[in-house]
Amino acid sequence: MIPPVGFEPVEPSSPPPRRRRAPLVAAVVGVLAIGAAAIFAVTQLIGGDEGGAASPEDLGQQVLGAIDDTDLLGLVDLLVPSEREVVRDPLTDIVAELRRLDLVGPEAGADGIEGVQFQVERSSVRVQPTNVDDITNLRLRGDLTVTIDGESLPIGDLLSELLDDPDRSEFDLRETESFDVSLTTIELDGRWYLSMFYSLAEAARAEAVPVPDIPEMGIEPDGGATPEAAIDTVLDAVESLDLTRLVAALNPGEAGVLHRYGPLFIDDAQAELDDLPLRWEIVESEYTVRGSGSTRSVDLQRLAIEGRADGVDFEVEFDQGCVRGVADGDRFDTCEDGLDEFTLDDIVGSSPAAREMVELLEEMFADHEQPGLTLRQTDGQWYVSPLGTLFDQVLAGLRAVDRDELERLVELLPQVIDEAVFGPRGQFDDQLGDPFDDDDFFDDFFDDDFFGDDPFGDDPFGDDPFGDEDPFDDGFDDGFDDAFEPSAVDECYGLADVDAAILCFDSLLAAGEAEEWQVAAEMRFPECGAAEAHWNGYFALDDDEFIALVTESRPCFLALVDSGELDQFDVPLAMSDPECFEGRNWFAVFDDPEYDDRFFDCVGF
């Protein structure tokens, strides 16, 4: 899994002003509106300027300046041209669909995010060179103040209606946070540009132990002279399980980072594939290519494969949406046999609302057009476009939906949830009566034999054990939504510094505001020496470091058990008998199920 791009939260120079937490729905709407406006701004970028910057440091200053000015166009102009080109046209189409569905208002502007302002203060740029001259990392630090004016957010009419025309002031926000972010820049033709994909790759490379050097030369892109030749190359690579050839066939504009960093992982990955007890041959393939210009779509009509897997011969055929074949003498055909065991009744049970929603989804996507695989032409060669394929799939889904269908779907969701919790309304009518029409329902359901004194009284939603004052009330008539607000313990877990987190937990435990089971043993007993490893993740330790930690810390936890300060079941799994780990860091092993079985057998699970 690729980790976040070098994001390390730091303590602000002064405590940020506290604010009333907006309800969840307000946060969702705000994020959606801001994100849609940001997408729209990206799509309006017009070429002509060379973009980038003269040096990495200048690029970092321009990034901070663009954020401070809430200048999305200026920020996008600093991206690598190939990444900019890959996302521009698809995002233009996505924004058009969002507007058609009235999820985004027409006031979304290209010069910034309407209703949102950023301000950067006390910022700094640190250039961190790598082992190659054309790739450099930037570390940007500072304080960021975000101001949101709810009245100006570009919320579409449909979204506003679905939320019952909410008070826009609920979305107002002004908050300051410190940031510490790493971004990666690459040099092209004497100019330096930001790269989204290289930033992800550098974050992943930094996690490796030891950290490898960036290859001077990567995998050479190898597409096809025609769209058909590009598809044949991909099919050949899949047939031969040739990872290098498959990566080389991907569009350099979006997969250039895989080409450059490929030598770091391709040999090990290929060795894993070569060890698989699988060999196959594509004996027949039929596909059509459609489109014009520098983009094509490929529709695969038929693909026939023969092979042997783990000693078993098989034949599989994909034909016009049907899958048929034979394996170990057993034949199957999804179009003739169907999937009888997965009937609609099995999926939705007796829930009328769920059945209606399934039928609505079938209706919504009845006219869905499968876009197929997307190809792009780059430098005279044709390549498979992973991002283009993804964007086209998203667009096809959006285009299959209209506003009325979306409204009906949203209206059905609460009913589906109600029936999932309480069961179908008809079932209630036959047994205890409909709780939504009968105030005595909860008196019958929560009877004295089950609950003792009925906590709800005669009215299930009015006469409650809290009296007239609802302690969970925040202005929304649900009575419970504040129960899902982050607790004091959650705030401790949100701290970045382990020492600050230990102090936070200690204060809550001492004040009786947290229970021992809510705090990990490593944090309750930092004297055992495992707190920092637990907080930063045991997986970050190499094998020798991990075994040394377990050997040194385990006796401390066992002594706490002997003294009665710690229950034996609360001893961390990481502090198991060192022999169970077999000299390895079990937390950093993800692909050895036999080792997992031995480990759990050893520790007694």
Coordinates of C-alpha atoms in Angstrom, one line a residue:
M1 CA 0.0 0.0 0.0
I2 CA 1.4 3.4 -0.9
P3 CA 1.4 5.7 2.1
P4 CA 0.3 9.3 2.2
V5 CA 2.6 11.7 0.4
G6 CA 5.0 12.6 3.2
F7 CA 2.4 14.3 5.3
E8 CA 3.5 14.8 8.9
P9 CA 1.2 16.9 11.0
V10 CA 3.1 19.2 13.4
E11 CA 1.9 21.2 16.4
P12 CA 0.8 24.8 15.4
S13 CA 2.8 27.7 16.8
S14 CA -0.3 28.8 18.7
P15 CA -3.5 26.8 19.5
P16 CA -6.0 27.2 16.6
P17 CA -9.3 28.8 17.4
R18 CA -11.9 26.3 18.5
R19 CA -15.0 26.1 16.4
R20 CA -18.4 24.4 16.6
R21 CA -18.1 21.1 14.7
A22 CA -20.5 21.1 11.7
P23 CA -22.8 18.1 11.3
L24 CA -21.6 15.3 9.2
V25 CA -23.9 16.2 6.3
A26 CA -22.5 19.7 6.3
A27 CA -19.0 18.3 6.0
V28 CA -19.9 16.0 3.2
V29 CA -21.6 18.8 1.3
G30 CA -18.7 21.2 1.8
V31 CA -16.2 18.6 0.6
L32 CA -18.3 17.8 -2.5
A33 CA -18.8 21.4 -3.4
I34 CA -15.1 22.3 -2.9
G35 CA -14.0 19.2 -4.8
A36 CA -16.3 19.8 -7.7
A37 CA -15.2 23.4 -8.0
A38 CA -11.6 22.3 -7.9
I39 CA -12.2 19.8 -10.7
F40 CA -13.9 22.5 -12.7
A41 CA -11.0 24.8 -12.3
V42 CA -8.5 22.2 -13.4
T43 CA -10.5 21.5 -16.5
Q44 CA -10.4 25.2 -17.5
L45 CA -6.6 25.3 -17.8
I46 CA -5.6 26.6 -21.2
G47 CA -2.2 25.8 -22.7
G48 CA 0.2 28.3 -24.1
D49 CA 2.5 29.0 -21.1
E50 CA 5.5 26.8 -20.5
G51 CA 4.5 26.3 -16.9
G52 CA 6.8 25.0 -14.2
A53 CA 9.6 27.0 -12.7
A54 CA 13.3 27.7 -13.2
S55 CA 14.4 25.8 -10.1
P56 CA 13.0 23.4 -7.5
E57 CA 13.1 26.2 -4.8
D58 CA 11.3 28.6 -7.1
L59 CA 8.7 25.9 -7.8
G60 CA 8.1 25.4 -4.1
Q61 CA 7.6 29.2 -3.6
Q62 CA 5.2 29.3 -6.5
V63 CA 3.2 26.4 -5.0
L64 CA 2.9 28.2 -1.7
G65 CA 2.0 31.4 -3.5
A66 CA -0.7 29.8 -5.6
I67 CA -2.2 28.2 -2.4
D68 CA -2.1 31.6 -0.6
D69 CA -3.9 33.2 -3.5
T70 CA -6.4 30.3 -3.8
D71 CA -5.2 30.2 -7.4
L72 CA -6.0 26.7 -8.7
L73 CA -5.1 27.5 -12.2
G74 CA -1.7 28.7 -11.1
L75 CA -1.2 25.5 -9.1
V76 CA -2.2 23.2 -11.9
D77 CA 0.1 25.1 -14.3
L78 CA 3.0 23.8 -12.1
L79 CA 2.1 20.2 -12.9
V80 CA 4.0 18.0 -15.4
P81 CA 2.4 18.7 -18.8
S82 CA 1.8 15.0 -19.4
E83 CA -0.1 14.6 -16.1
R84 CA -2.1 17.8 -16.9
E85 CA -3.1 16.5 -20.3
V86 CA -4.1 13.1 -19.0
V87 CA -6.8 14.5 -16.6
R88 CA -7.9 17.7 -18.4
D89 CA -10.4 16.4 -21.0
P90 CA -11.9 13.6 -18.9
L91 CA -12.5 16.0 -16.0
T92 CA -14.1 18.5 -18.3
D93 CA -16.7 15.8 -19.2
I94 CA -17.2 14.7 -15.6
V95 CA -17.9 18.3 -14.5
A96 CA -20.4 18.6 -17.4
E97 CA -22.2 15.5 -16.0
L98 CA -22.2 16.9 -12.4
R99 CA -23.8 20.0 -13.7
R100 CA -26.4 18.1 -15.7
L101 CA -27.3 16.3 -12.5
D102 CA -27.4 19.6 -10.6
L103 CA -24.8 18.4 -8.1
V104 CA -22.6 21.4 -9.0
G105 CA -23.8 24.9 -9.4
P106 CA -23.0 27.1 -12.3
E107 CA -21.1 29.5 -10.0
A108 CA -18.1 27.1 -9.8
G109 CA -15.3 29.3 -11.2
A110 CA -12.0 28.7 -13.0
D111 CA -10.1 31.4 -11.1
G112 CA -10.6 29.7 -7.6
I113 CA -12.9 27.8 -5.4
E114 CA -16.0 30.0 -4.9
G115 CA -16.6 30.5 -1.2
V116 CA -13.2 29.2 -0.1
Q117 CA -10.1 31.1 0.7
F118 CA -6.6 29.9 1.7
Q119 CA -4.0 31.8 3.6
V120 CA -0.4 30.6 4.1
E121 CA 1.8 32.1 6.9
R122 CA 5.2 31.4 8.3
S123 CA 6.0 29.2 5.4
S124 CA 9.4 27.7 4.3
V125 CA 10.7 25.6 1.4
R126 CA 13.5 23.0 1.8
V127 CA 15.0 21.4 -1.2
Q128 CA 16.0 17.7 -0.7
P129 CA 18.1 16.4 -3.6
T130 CA 18.0 12.7 -4.6
N131 CA 20.7 10.5 -6.1
V132 CA 19.6 11.7 -9.7
D133 CA 19.8 15.2 -11.1
D134 CA 16.3 15.3 -12.6
I135 CA 14.2 14.4 -9.5
T136 CA 14.2 16.5 -6.4
N137 CA 11.9 16.5 -3.3
L138 CA 10.5 19.6 -1.7
R139 CA 9.5 19.9 2.0
L140 CA 6.9 22.6 2.5
R141 CA 6.1 23.9 5.9
G142 CA 3.9 26.6 7.3
D143 CA 0.4 27.4 8.8
L144 CA -2.6 27.2 6.5
T145 CA -5.9 29.1 7.3
V146 CA -9.0 27.8 5.5
T147 CA -12.0 30.1 5.4
I148 CA -15.3 28.8 4.0
D149 CA -18.3 31.0 3.3
G150 CA -21.3 28.6 3.1
E151 CA -23.5 31.1 1.2
S152 CA -21.0 31.1 -1.7
L153 CA -20.3 27.4 -2.0
P154 CA -21.2 26.1 -5.5
I155 CA -23.8 23.6 -4.3
G156 CA -26.1 22.4 -7.1
D157 CA -29.9 22.7 -6.9
L158 CA -30.5 18.9 -6.6
L159 CA -28.1 18.6 -3.6
S160 CA -29.7 21.6 -2.0
E161 CA -33.2 20.0 -2.4
L162 CA -32.0 16.7 -1.1
L163 CA -30.8 18.4 2.1
D164 CA -34.0 20.3 2.5
D165 CA -32.5 23.6 1.6
P166 CA -30.1 23.7 4.6
D167 CA -28.9 26.9 6.3
R168 CA -25.7 27.6 4.4
S169 CA -24.2 29.1 7.5
E170 CA -23.8 25.6 8.8
F171 CA -20.9 25.2 6.3
D172 CA -19.1 28.3 7.5
L173 CA -15.5 27.6 8.7
R174 CA -12.3 29.3 9.7
E175 CA -9.6 27.1 10.9
T176 CA -5.8 27.2 11.1
E177 CA -3.6 24.1 10.9
S178 CA 0.2 23.6 10.6
F179 CA 1.4 21.5 7.7
D180 CA 4.6 19.6 6.8
V181 CA 4.3 18.2 3.3
S182 CA 6.7 16.5 0.9
L183 CA 6.3 16.9 -2.8
T184 CA 8.4 15.7 -5.7
T185 CA 9.5 17.7 -8.7
I186 CA 11.0 16.5 -12.0
E187 CA 13.0 18.4 -14.5
L188 CA 12.0 18.5 -18.2
D189 CA 13.8 20.6 -20.8
G190 CA 15.3 22.9 -18.2
R191 CA 12.1 23.5 -16.3
W192 CA 11.0 22.0 -13.0
Y193 CA 7.4 20.7 -12.5
L194 CA 5.4 19.1 -9.8
S195 CA 4.4 15.5 -10.3
M196 CA 1.5 13.7 -8.5
F197 CA 2.7 10.3 -9.5
Y198 CA 6.4 10.8 -8.7
S199 CA 5.4 12.2 -5.3
L200 CA 3.6 8.9 -4.6
A201 CA 6.6 6.9 -5.8
E202 CA 9.0 8.9 -3.7
A203 CA 6.8 8.4 -0.6
A204 CA 6.8 4.6 -1.2
R205 CA 10.6 4.6 -1.8
A206 CA 11.3 6.4 1.4
E207 CA 9.5 3.6 3.3
A208 CA 11.8 0.9 2.0
V209 CA 14.6 -0.4 4.3
P210 CA 17.2 0.4 3.2
V211 CA 16.1 3.2 0.9
P212 CA 17.1 2.3 -2.7
D213 CA 18.5 4.7 -5.2
I214 CA 16.3 6.0 -8.0
P215 CA 17.3 4.2 -11.2
E216 CA 19.2 6.3 -13.7
M217 CA 17.4 4.5 -16.5
G218 CA 14.0 2.9 -16.4
I219 CA 11.9 0.6 -18.5
E220 CA 11.8 1.8 -22.1
P221 CA 8.2 2.5 -23.2
D222 CA 7.1 0.1 -25.9
G223 CA 3.7 0.6 -27.5
G224 CA 2.3 -0.2 -30.9
A225 CA 2.4 1.4 -34.2
T226 CA -1.4 1.0 -34.4
P227 CA -4.1 0.6 -31.8
E228 CA -4.5 -3.0 -32.8
A229 CA -0.7 -3.6 -32.4
A230 CA -0.9 -2.1 -28.9
I231 CA -3.6 -4.5 -27.9
D232 CA -1.7 -7.4 -29.4
T233 CA 1.3 -6.4 -27.3
V234 CA -0.8 -6.4 -24.1
L235 CA -2.4 -9.7 -24.9
D236 CA 1.1 -11.2 -25.6
A237 CA 2.4 -9.9 -22.3
V238 CA -0.6 -11.3 -20.3
E239 CA -0.2 -14.6 -22.0
S240 CA 3.5 -14.9 -21.2
L241 CA 3.1 -13.3 -17.7
D242 CA 5.8 -10.8 -18.8
L243 CA 5.5 -7.8 -16.3
T244 CA 8.2 -5.8 -18.0
R245 CA 6.5 -5.9 -21.3
L246 CA 3.1 -5.1 -19.8
V247 CA 4.4 -2.1 -17.9
A248 CA 6.2 -0.9 -21.1
A249 CA 2.9 -1.0 -22.9
L250 CA 1.3 1.6 -20.6
N251 CA 0.9 5.2 -21.6
P252 CA 4.1 7.2 -20.6
G253 CA 2.1 10.3 -19.8
E254 CA 0.5 8.6 -16.8
A255 CA 2.7 5.5 -16.2
G256 CA 6.1 7.2 -16.7
V257 CA 6.8 6.8 -13.0
L258 CA 6.3 3.0 -13.3
H259 CA 8.7 3.0 -16.2
R260 CA 11.4 5.0 -14.2
Y261 CA 11.0 3.2 -10.9
G262 CA 10.2 -0.2 -12.5
P263 CA 13.7 -1.7 -12.0
L264 CA 13.3 -1.4 -8.3
F265 CA 10.5 -3.9 -8.1
I266 CA 10.0 -5.6 -11.5
D267 CA 12.5 -8.5 -11.0
D268 CA 11.1 -9.5 -7.6
A269 CA 7.5 -9.3 -8.9
Q270 CA 8.4 -11.3 -12.0
A271 CA 10.0 -14.0 -9.9
E272 CA 6.8 -14.3 -7.9
L273 CA 4.8 -14.7 -11.1
D274 CA 7.3 -17.3 -12.5
D275 CA 6.8 -19.4 -9.4
L276 CA 3.1 -19.6 -9.8
P277 CA 1.9 -23.1 -10.9
L278 CA 0.1 -21.5 -13.9
R279 CA 0.7 -21.6 -17.6
W280 CA -1.8 -20.5 -20.2
E281 CA -2.3 -19.7 -23.9
I282 CA -4.7 -17.3 -25.6
V283 CA -5.9 -19.4 -28.4
E284 CA -8.4 -16.9 -29.8
S285 CA -9.2 -13.2 -29.4
E286 CA -11.7 -10.9 -31.1
Y287 CA -12.0 -7.2 -30.5
T288 CA -13.0 -4.0 -32.2
V289 CA -11.4 -0.6 -32.1
R290 CA -13.5 2.6 -32.3
G291 CA -12.8 6.3 -32.0
S292 CA -10.7 8.9 -33.7
G293 CA -7.9 11.3 -33.1
S294 CA -5.3 10.4 -30.4
T295 CA -7.7 8.3 -28.3
R296 CA -9.3 5.0 -29.1
S297 CA -11.6 2.5 -27.3
V298 CA -11.2 -1.2 -27.5
D299 CA -14.2 -3.6 -27.1
L300 CA -13.2 -7.2 -26.4
Q301 CA -15.9 -9.5 -27.9
R302 CA -14.2 -12.9 -27.4
L303 CA -11.2 -14.3 -25.6
A304 CA -10.5 -18.0 -25.4
I305 CA -7.8 -19.3 -23.0
E306 CA -6.4 -22.8 -22.5
G307 CA -4.0 -23.7 -19.8
R308 CA -3.0 -25.6 -16.7
A309 CA -3.2 -24.3 -13.1
D310 CA -1.8 -26.3 -10.1
G311 CA -1.9 -29.5 -12.1
V312 CA -5.4 -29.0 -13.4
D313 CA -6.1 -28.5 -17.1
F314 CA -8.7 -25.8 -17.9
E315 CA -10.4 -24.0 -20.8
V316 CA -12.1 -20.6 -20.4
E317 CA -14.0 -18.5 -22.9
F318 CA -15.3 -14.9 -22.5
D319 CA -17.8 -14.3 -25.2
Q320 CA -20.2 -11.3 -25.4
G321 CA -20.5 -11.1 -21.6
C322 CA -20.8 -14.8 -21.1
V323 CA -18.2 -16.9 -19.3
R324 CA -18.0 -20.6 -20.2
G325 CA -15.5 -23.3 -19.9
V326 CA -14.3 -26.6 -18.3
A327 CA -12.0 -27.2 -15.4
D328 CA -11.1 -30.7 -14.1
G329 CA -14.0 -32.2 -16.1
D330 CA -16.6 -29.8 -14.7
R331 CA -18.3 -27.5 -17.3
F332 CA -19.9 -24.1 -16.6
D333 CA -21.8 -21.5 -18.6
T334 CA -23.0 -18.3 -16.9
C335 CA -25.4 -17.5 -19.7
E336 CA -27.1 -20.9 -19.9
D337 CA -26.9 -21.9 -16.3
G338 CA -27.3 -18.5 -14.8
L339 CA -26.6 -17.8 -11.1
D340 CA -29.6 -19.5 -9.6
E341 CA -28.2 -19.6 -6.1
F342 CA -28.0 -15.8 -6.1
T343 CA -31.6 -14.9 -6.7
L344 CA -33.1 -11.5 -5.9
D345 CA -34.8 -12.9 -2.8
D346 CA -31.5 -14.1 -1.5
I347 CA -30.0 -10.7 -1.9
V348 CA -32.8 -8.5 -0.6
G349 CA -34.8 -10.9 1.5
S350 CA -38.3 -9.7 2.1
S351 CA -37.5 -6.0 2.2
P352 CA -39.8 -4.1 -0.2
A353 CA -37.6 -1.0 -0.2
A354 CA -34.4 -3.0 -1.0
R355 CA -36.2 -4.8 -3.8
E356 CA -37.4 -1.5 -5.2
M357 CA -33.8 -0.1 -5.0
V358 CA -32.4 -3.1 -6.9
E359 CA -35.0 -2.7 -9.6
L360 CA -34.2 1.0 -9.8
L361 CA -30.5 0.4 -10.1
E362 CA -31.3 -2.1 -13.0
E363 CA -33.4 0.6 -14.6
M364 CA -30.7 3.3 -14.1
F365 CA -28.0 1.3 -15.8
A366 CA -30.1 -0.4 -18.4
D367 CA -28.7 2.0 -21.0
H368 CA -25.2 1.9 -19.6
E369 CA -22.7 1.7 -22.5
Q370 CA -19.5 -0.2 -21.6
P371 CA -16.6 2.0 -22.7
G372 CA -14.0 -0.8 -23.0
L373 CA -10.3 -0.3 -22.7
T374 CA -8.9 3.2 -23.5
L375 CA -5.8 3.7 -25.7
R376 CA -3.8 6.9 -26.2
Q377 CA -1.3 7.9 -28.7
T378 CA 2.0 9.4 -27.4
D379 CA 5.0 10.3 -29.6
G380 CA 3.6 8.3 -32.5
Q381 CA 3.0 5.1 -30.5
W382 CA -0.2 3.7 -29.1
Y383 CA -0.4 2.7 -25.4
V384 CA -3.0 1.4 -22.9
S385 CA -4.2 4.3 -20.7
P386 CA -5.0 3.1 -17.2
L387 CA -6.3 6.5 -16.0
G388 CA -8.2 7.1 -19.3
T389 CA -9.9 3.7 -18.8
L390 CA -10.8 4.6 -15.2
F391 CA -12.2 8.0 -16.2
D392 CA -14.2 6.5 -19.1
Q393 CA -15.8 4.0 -16.8
V394 CA -16.8 6.7 -14.3
L395 CA -18.2 8.8 -17.1
A396 CA -20.2 5.9 -18.5
G397 CA -21.7 5.4 -15.1
L398 CA -22.6 9.1 -14.7
R399 CA -24.1 9.3 -18.2
A400 CA -26.4 6.4 -17.5
V401 CA -28.1 8.3 -14.6
D402 CA -30.6 11.1 -14.8
R403 CA -31.7 13.5 -12.1
D404 CA -35.1 11.8 -11.5
E405 CA -33.4 8.5 -11.0
L406 CA -30.9 9.9 -8.6
E407 CA -33.6 11.6 -6.6
R408 CA -35.5 8.4 -6.3
L409 CA -32.4 6.5 -5.2
V410 CA -31.7 9.0 -2.4
E411 CA -35.3 8.9 -1.3
L412 CA -35.2 5.1 -1.1
L413 CA -32.0 4.8 1.0
P414 CA -33.6 5.8 4.4
Q415 CA -36.3 3.2 3.8
V416 CA -33.8 0.5 3.0
I417 CA -31.9 1.4 6.2
D418 CA -35.1 1.4 8.2
E419 CA -36.0 -2.1 7.0
A420 CA -32.5 -3.4 7.5
V421 CA -32.8 -2.3 11.2
F422 CA -36.4 -2.9 12.0
G423 CA -37.5 -5.4 9.3
P424 CA -40.2 -4.9 6.7
R425 CA -43.2 -2.9 7.7
G426 CA -45.6 -5.7 6.8
Q427 CA -43.8 -8.0 9.3
F428 CA -44.4 -5.4 12.0
D429 CA -48.0 -5.1 11.1
D430 CA -48.5 -8.8 11.4
Q431 CA -46.8 -9.1 14.8
L432 CA -46.4 -6.0 16.9
G433 CA -48.0 -3.3 14.8
D434 CA -46.2 -0.6 12.7
P435 CA -43.9 1.4 15.0
F436 CA -44.2 4.4 12.8
D437 CA -47.9 4.6 13.2
D438 CA -48.3 3.3 16.7
D439 CA -46.8 5.1 19.7
D440 CA -47.4 2.1 21.9
F441 CA -45.0 -0.1 19.7
F442 CA -41.9 0.5 21.9
D443 CA -44.0 -0.1 25.0
D444 CA -44.8 -3.6 23.7
F445 CA -41.4 -4.3 22.3
F446 CA -39.3 -3.1 25.3
D447 CA -41.5 -4.8 27.8
D448 CA -40.7 -5.3 31.5
D449 CA -39.5 -8.9 31.0
F450 CA -36.8 -7.8 28.7
F451 CA -35.7 -4.4 29.8
G452 CA -37.3 -4.0 33.2
D453 CA -38.5 -0.4 33.5
D454 CA -39.3 0.9 30.0
P455 CA -36.8 3.7 29.3
F456 CA -39.0 5.2 26.6
G457 CA -42.3 5.7 28.4
D458 CA -45.4 6.0 26.3
D459 CA -43.8 8.0 23.5
P460 CA -40.7 6.3 22.0
F461 CA -39.2 9.5 20.8
G462 CA -40.5 12.1 23.3
D463 CA -40.6 10.7 26.8
D464 CA -37.0 9.4 27.3
P465 CA -34.7 8.7 30.3
F466 CA -33.0 12.1 29.8
G467 CA -36.1 14.2 30.5
D468 CA -36.8 17.3 28.6
E469 CA -33.1 18.1 28.0
D470 CA -31.6 15.9 25.3
P471 CA -27.9 15.8 26.1
F472 CA -27.1 14.8 22.5
D473 CA -29.1 17.6 20.9
D474 CA -27.1 19.9 18.6
G475 CA -30.0 21.5 16.8
F476 CA -30.8 18.6 14.5
D477 CA -33.9 16.7 15.6
D478 CA -32.3 13.3 15.7
G479 CA -31.3 13.2 19.4
F480 CA -28.2 11.0 18.8
D481 CA -25.9 12.4 16.2
D482 CA -23.5 13.9 18.7
A483 CA -22.9 10.4 20.0
F484 CA -20.7 9.9 16.9
E485 CA -18.6 13.0 17.6
P486 CA -14.9 12.3 18.2
S487 CA -14.3 11.5 21.9
A488 CA -11.4 12.8 24.1
V489 CA -9.7 9.4 23.5
D490 CA -10.0 9.8 19.8
E491 CA -8.3 13.2 20.0
C492 CA -5.4 11.6 21.8
Y493 CA -5.1 9.0 19.0
G494 CA -5.1 11.9 16.6
L495 CA -1.9 13.3 18.0
A496 CA 1.3 12.8 15.9
D497 CA 3.9 12.9 18.8
V498 CA 4.1 9.8 20.9
D499 CA 5.1 11.7 24.1
A500 CA 2.2 14.1 23.7
A501 CA -0.2 11.1 23.2
I502 CA 1.1 9.4 26.4
L503 CA 0.5 12.5 28.4
C504 CA -3.0 12.9 26.8
F505 CA -4.0 9.3 27.7
D506 CA -2.5 9.6 31.2
S507 CA -4.6 12.7 31.9
L508 CA -7.8 11.1 30.7
L509 CA -7.2 7.9 32.7
A510 CA -6.4 10.0 35.9
A511 CA -9.6 12.1 35.4
G512 CA -11.7 9.0 34.8
E513 CA -12.6 10.2 31.3
A514 CA -11.2 7.1 29.7
E515 CA -11.2 3.4 30.6
E516 CA -8.1 1.2 30.5
W517 CA -9.4 -1.0 27.7
Q518 CA -9.6 2.1 25.4
V519 CA -5.8 2.7 25.7
A520 CA -3.2 0.3 24.3
A521 CA -0.9 -1.3 26.9
E522 CA 2.1 0.1 25.2
M523 CA 0.8 3.6 25.8
R524 CA -0.4 2.9 29.4
F525 CA 3.0 1.5 30.4
P526 CA 5.6 3.4 28.3
E527 CA 8.3 2.3 30.7
C528 CA 8.3 -1.0 28.9
G529 CA 9.9 0.7 25.9
A530 CA 7.4 -0.2 23.2
A531 CA 5.3 3.0 23.0
E532 CA 7.1 4.6 20.1
A533 CA 7.2 1.4 18.0
H534 CA 3.5 0.9 18.6
W535 CA 2.6 4.5 17.8
N536 CA 4.7 4.6 14.6
G537 CA 3.7 1.1 13.6
Y538 CA 5.7 -2.1 14.3
F539 CA 5.8 -2.7 10.5
A540 CA 8.3 0.1 10.2
L541 CA 11.0 -1.9 12.1
D542 CA 13.3 -4.3 10.3
D543 CA 13.6 -7.9 11.5
D544 CA 16.5 -7.4 13.8
E545 CA 15.1 -4.2 15.3
F546 CA 11.8 -5.9 15.9
I547 CA 13.2 -9.0 17.6
A548 CA 15.5 -6.8 19.8
L549 CA 12.5 -4.8 20.9
V550 CA 10.4 -7.8 21.7
T551 CA 13.3 -9.4 23.6
E552 CA 13.9 -6.3 25.7
S553 CA 10.2 -5.2 26.3
R554 CA 8.4 -8.5 26.8
P555 CA 9.7 -9.2 30.4
C556 CA 8.4 -5.8 31.5
F557 CA 4.8 -6.7 30.3
L558 CA 5.0 -10.1 31.9
A559 CA 6.1 -8.5 35.2
L560 CA 3.1 -6.3 35.0
V561 CA 0.9 -9.4 34.7
D562 CA 2.6 -11.0 37.7
S563 CA 2.0 -7.8 39.8
G564 CA -1.7 -7.7 38.7
E565 CA -1.3 -4.3 37.0
L566 CA -2.0 -5.8 33.6
D567 CA -4.4 -8.5 32.6
Q568 CA -2.7 -11.3 30.7
F569 CA -5.1 -10.9 27.8
D570 CA -4.0 -7.3 27.4
V571 CA -0.4 -8.2 26.7
P572 CA 0.2 -6.8 23.2
L573 CA 0.4 -9.4 20.4
A574 CA 3.7 -7.8 19.5
M575 CA 5.1 -9.0 22.8
S576 CA 4.5 -12.7 22.1
D577 CA 7.2 -15.3 22.7
P578 CA 10.2 -14.2 20.4
E579 CA 10.4 -17.8 19.2
C580 CA 7.0 -17.5 17.6
F581 CA 8.3 -14.8 15.3
E582 CA 11.0 -17.0 13.9
G583 CA 13.4 -14.1 13.7
R584 CA 11.1 -12.1 11.5
N585 CA 8.9 -9.0 12.0
W586 CA 5.4 -10.6 11.6
F587 CA 3.8 -7.2 11.3
A588 CA 5.8 -6.5 8.1
V589 CA 5.0 -9.8 6.3
F590 CA 2.0 -9.7 4.1
D591 CA 2.4 -12.7 1.7
D592 CA 3.3 -15.8 3.7
P593 CA 0.1 -17.5 4.9
E594 CA 2.0 -20.6 6.1
Y595 CA 4.1 -18.3 8.3
D596 CA 0.9 -16.7 9.6
D597 CA -0.5 -20.2 10.5
R598 CA 2.6 -21.1 12.4
F599 CA 2.7 -17.8 14.2
F600 CA -0.9 -18.0 15.4
D601 CA -0.5 -21.7 16.4
C602 CA 2.5 -20.7 18.4
V603 CA 0.9 -17.8 20.3
G604 CA -2.2 -19.9 21.0
F605 CA -4.9 -18.4 18.7

